[in-house]
């Protein structure tokens, strides 16, 4: 019950239908988006050395890369850790450290703040639209990794109004039902 299977199937069943736009511009149909996700998932495994269950953070303003990266994380069997782009760098550091994120994807406008406050446990910071990001698409493709509906898909941190942010764990089944 891997959430990425839905996109994979849409790429096969509705290849020419619009899938992702930015503003008024169509970026990808379902076939193209599914292909990008399959390539990126392979890059996560082969270049980043990620294995199922590894945490991968995304700290970004609204960008199309966010969508393809999140689906690639799931396709590779990893766990997405989305973090609010408006958080203070110290709060982001806490989330990156507490979640155990090995890799963090970020929009260019947030990369310097993340880099300056990155915990030692973070192995890689990959900036969207960079040469490093583009290189991840050169490693072939992988099918969505089979997983159980109870496998963790999303580790979302709530606001820290009662102290530190708390990690809310959502499974593939939780998100599919929503």
Tab-separated table of C-alpha atoms in Angstrom:
chain	number	residue	atom	x	y	z
A	1	UNK	CA	0.000	0.000	0.000
A	2	UNK	CA	2.703	2.482	-0.962
A	3	UNK	CA	1.200	5.927	-1.622
A	4	UNK	CA	3.535	6.330	-4.588
A	5	UNK	CA	1.729	3.454	-6.276
A	6	UNK	CA	-1.174	5.834	-7.000
A	7	UNK	CA	1.064	8.129	-9.038
A	8	UNK	CA	2.788	5.177	-10.688
A	9	UNK	CA	-0.604	3.806	-11.774
A	10	UNK	CA	-1.778	7.217	-12.992
A	11	UNK	CA	1.363	7.430	-15.135
A	12	UNK	CA	0.357	4.182	-16.832
A	13	UNK	CA	-3.413	4.687	-16.995
A	14	UNK	CA	-3.594	8.421	-17.752
A	15	UNK	CA	-0.182	9.234	-19.253
A	16	UNK	CA	-1.194	12.341	-21.175
A	17	UNK	CA	-3.430	13.956	-18.578
A	18	UNK	CA	-2.121	17.021	-16.737
A	19	UNK	CA	-0.509	16.155	-13.415
A	20	UNK	CA	1.510	19.099	-12.139
A	21	UNK	CA	1.338	22.769	-12.937
A	22	UNK	CA	3.013	25.869	-11.606
A	23	UNK	CA	0.956	29.001	-11.898
A	24	UNK	CA	-0.822	28.845	-15.246
A	25	UNK	CA	1.876	26.613	-16.781
A	26	UNK	CA	1.616	22.833	-17.115
A	27	UNK	CA	4.913	21.250	-16.094
A	28	UNK	CA	4.245	17.520	-16.371
A	29	UNK	CA	1.616	15.069	-17.474
A	30	UNK	CA	1.217	11.914	-15.365
A	31	UNK	CA	3.669	9.878	-17.453
A	32	UNK	CA	6.393	12.500	-17.106
A	33	UNK	CA	5.807	13.066	-13.391
A	34	UNK	CA	5.761	9.337	-12.636
A	35	UNK	CA	8.995	8.938	-14.607
A	36	UNK	CA	10.710	11.779	-12.731
A	37	UNK	CA	9.627	10.288	-9.408
A	38	UNK	CA	10.915	6.821	-10.389
A	39	UNK	CA	14.291	8.296	-11.400
A	40	UNK	CA	14.555	10.432	-8.257
A	41	UNK	CA	13.652	7.465	-6.031
A	42	UNK	CA	16.466	5.505	-7.655
A	43	UNK	CA	18.835	8.408	-6.996
A	44	UNK	CA	17.809	8.445	-3.341
A	45	UNK	CA	18.724	4.787	-3.064
A	46	UNK	CA	21.854	4.715	-5.206
A	47	UNK	CA	23.432	8.134	-4.702
A	48	UNK	CA	22.244	8.924	-1.179
A	49	UNK	CA	22.375	5.341	0.071
A	50	UNK	CA	18.901	5.535	1.582
A	51	UNK	CA	17.106	2.368	2.653
A	52	UNK	CA	13.452	1.759	3.538
A	53	UNK	CA	12.464	3.550	6.710
A	54	UNK	CA	15.116	6.274	6.450
A	55	UNK	CA	13.846	9.765	7.178
A	56	UNK	CA	14.132	12.452	4.495
A	57	UNK	CA	13.232	16.048	5.330
A	58	UNK	CA	11.840	18.670	2.991
A	59	UNK	CA	12.153	22.329	3.978
A	60	UNK	CA	10.882	24.427	1.145
A	61	UNK	CA	8.654	27.192	0.035
A	62	UNK	CA	5.979	26.131	-2.475
A	63	UNK	CA	7.736	24.587	-5.444
A	64	UNK	CA	6.994	21.771	-7.911
A	65	UNK	CA	10.089	19.916	-6.711
A	66	UNK	CA	8.383	19.433	-3.356
A	67	UNK	CA	5.750	17.159	-4.925
A	68	UNK	CA	8.144	15.016	-6.953
A	69	UNK	CA	10.514	14.675	-4.003
A	70	UNK	CA	7.803	13.620	-1.574
A	71	UNK	CA	6.533	10.948	-3.966
A	72	UNK	CA	10.112	9.786	-4.623
A	73	UNK	CA	10.689	9.453	-0.882
A	74	UNK	CA	7.648	7.179	-0.646
A	75	UNK	CA	8.550	5.281	-3.815
A	76	UNK	CA	11.953	4.492	-2.279
A	77	UNK	CA	10.255	3.235	0.896
A	78	UNK	CA	11.474	6.138	2.993
A	79	UNK	CA	9.630	8.478	5.362
A	80	UNK	CA	8.890	12.094	4.468
A	81	UNK	CA	9.583	14.716	7.118
A	82	UNK	CA	8.022	17.955	5.879
A	83	UNK	CA	9.044	20.996	7.902
A	84	UNK	CA	7.424	24.409	7.877
A	85	UNK	CA	9.577	26.783	5.839
A	86	UNK	CA	8.722	29.639	8.226
A	87	UNK	CA	10.262	28.029	11.304
A	88	UNK	CA	13.305	29.518	13.000
A	89	UNK	CA	16.542	27.739	12.010
A	90	UNK	CA	16.957	26.454	15.584
A	91	UNK	CA	13.510	24.832	15.356
A	92	UNK	CA	14.429	23.280	12.016
A	93	UNK	CA	17.628	21.943	13.558
A	94	UNK	CA	15.604	20.306	16.328
A	95	UNK	CA	13.241	18.656	13.809
A	96	UNK	CA	16.096	17.443	11.609
A	97	UNK	CA	17.931	16.027	14.604
A	98	UNK	CA	14.924	14.570	16.434
A	99	UNK	CA	13.496	12.939	13.297
A	100	UNK	CA	16.832	11.351	12.428
A	101	UNK	CA	16.658	12.742	8.884
A	102	UNK	CA	19.680	11.582	6.921
A	103	UNK	CA	18.966	13.865	3.963
A	104	UNK	CA	17.225	17.216	3.711
A	105	UNK	CA	15.891	18.760	0.520
A	106	UNK	CA	15.491	22.526	0.572
A	107	UNK	CA	14.591	25.443	-1.622
A	108	UNK	CA	17.543	27.734	-2.321
A	109	UNK	CA	16.146	30.571	-0.203
A	110	UNK	CA	16.294	28.396	2.943
A	111	UNK	CA	19.472	26.411	2.333
A	112	UNK	CA	21.933	28.780	4.029
A	113	UNK	CA	19.927	28.894	7.275
A	114	UNK	CA	19.598	25.103	7.316
A	115	UNK	CA	23.284	24.610	6.554
A	116	UNK	CA	24.311	26.975	9.357
A	117	UNK	CA	22.185	25.088	11.888
A	118	UNK	CA	22.336	21.527	10.533
A	119	UNK	CA	22.715	18.813	13.152
A	120	UNK	CA	25.675	16.446	12.877
A	121	UNK	CA	23.276	13.606	12.082
A	122	UNK	CA	22.288	15.219	8.753
A	123	UNK	CA	24.397	13.604	6.049
A	124	UNK	CA	23.313	15.685	3.056
A	125	UNK	CA	21.561	18.922	2.243
A	126	UNK	CA	20.301	18.936	-1.345
A	127	UNK	CA	19.075	22.180	-2.832
A	128	UNK	CA	16.249	22.047	-5.345
A	129	UNK	CA	17.272	22.988	-8.907
A	130	UNK	CA	20.969	22.504	-8.118
A	131	UNK	CA	23.420	20.293	-10.006
A	132	UNK	CA	23.338	17.860	-7.076
A	133	UNK	CA	19.556	17.631	-7.305
A	134	UNK	CA	19.635	17.185	-11.074
A	135	UNK	CA	22.240	14.400	-10.762
A	136	UNK	CA	19.784	12.311	-8.718
A	137	UNK	CA	17.701	11.769	-11.872
A	138	UNK	CA	20.509	9.848	-13.629
A	139	UNK	CA	20.304	6.518	-11.794
A	140	UNK	CA	17.695	4.527	-13.674
A	141	UNK	CA	14.248	3.901	-12.224
A	142	UNK	CA	12.713	1.945	-9.363
A	143	UNK	CA	9.162	0.704	-8.933
A	144	UNK	CA	7.262	1.776	-5.797
A	145	UNK	CA	8.615	-0.324	-2.959
A	146	UNK	CA	6.011	-2.671	-1.541
A	147	UNK	CA	5.078	-1.717	1.972
A	148	UNK	CA	2.410	-2.425	4.538
A	149	UNK	CA	-0.399	0.037	5.161
A	150	UNK	CA	0.910	0.473	8.706
A	151	UNK	CA	4.397	1.494	7.551
A	152	UNK	CA	5.350	5.045	8.408
A	153	UNK	CA	5.016	7.454	5.471
A	154	UNK	CA	4.992	10.927	6.998
A	155	UNK	CA	6.541	12.318	10.176
A	156	UNK	CA	4.988	15.724	10.668
A	157	UNK	CA	6.019	17.983	13.515
A	158	UNK	CA	3.319	19.935	15.302
A	159	UNK	CA	3.897	23.415	16.650
A	160	UNK	CA	5.689	23.532	19.941
A	161	UNK	CA	3.113	25.516	21.903
A	162	UNK	CA	3.579	23.250	24.935
A	163	UNK	CA	7.344	22.998	24.520
A	164	UNK	CA	9.260	21.320	21.724
A	165	UNK	CA	7.511	20.272	18.504
A	166	UNK	CA	6.063	16.763	18.635
A	167	UNK	CA	6.389	14.287	15.778
A	168	UNK	CA	3.015	13.003	14.547
A	169	UNK	CA	3.477	9.706	12.724
A	170	UNK	CA	1.160	9.012	9.778
A	171	UNK	CA	1.164	5.723	7.933
A	172	UNK	CA	0.527	5.012	4.269
A	173	UNK	CA	-2.981	3.855	5.222
A	174	UNK	CA	-3.656	7.037	7.268
A	175	UNK	CA	-2.778	9.233	4.322
A	176	UNK	CA	-4.580	7.062	1.756
A	177	UNK	CA	-7.793	7.220	3.771
A	178	UNK	CA	-7.522	10.993	4.140
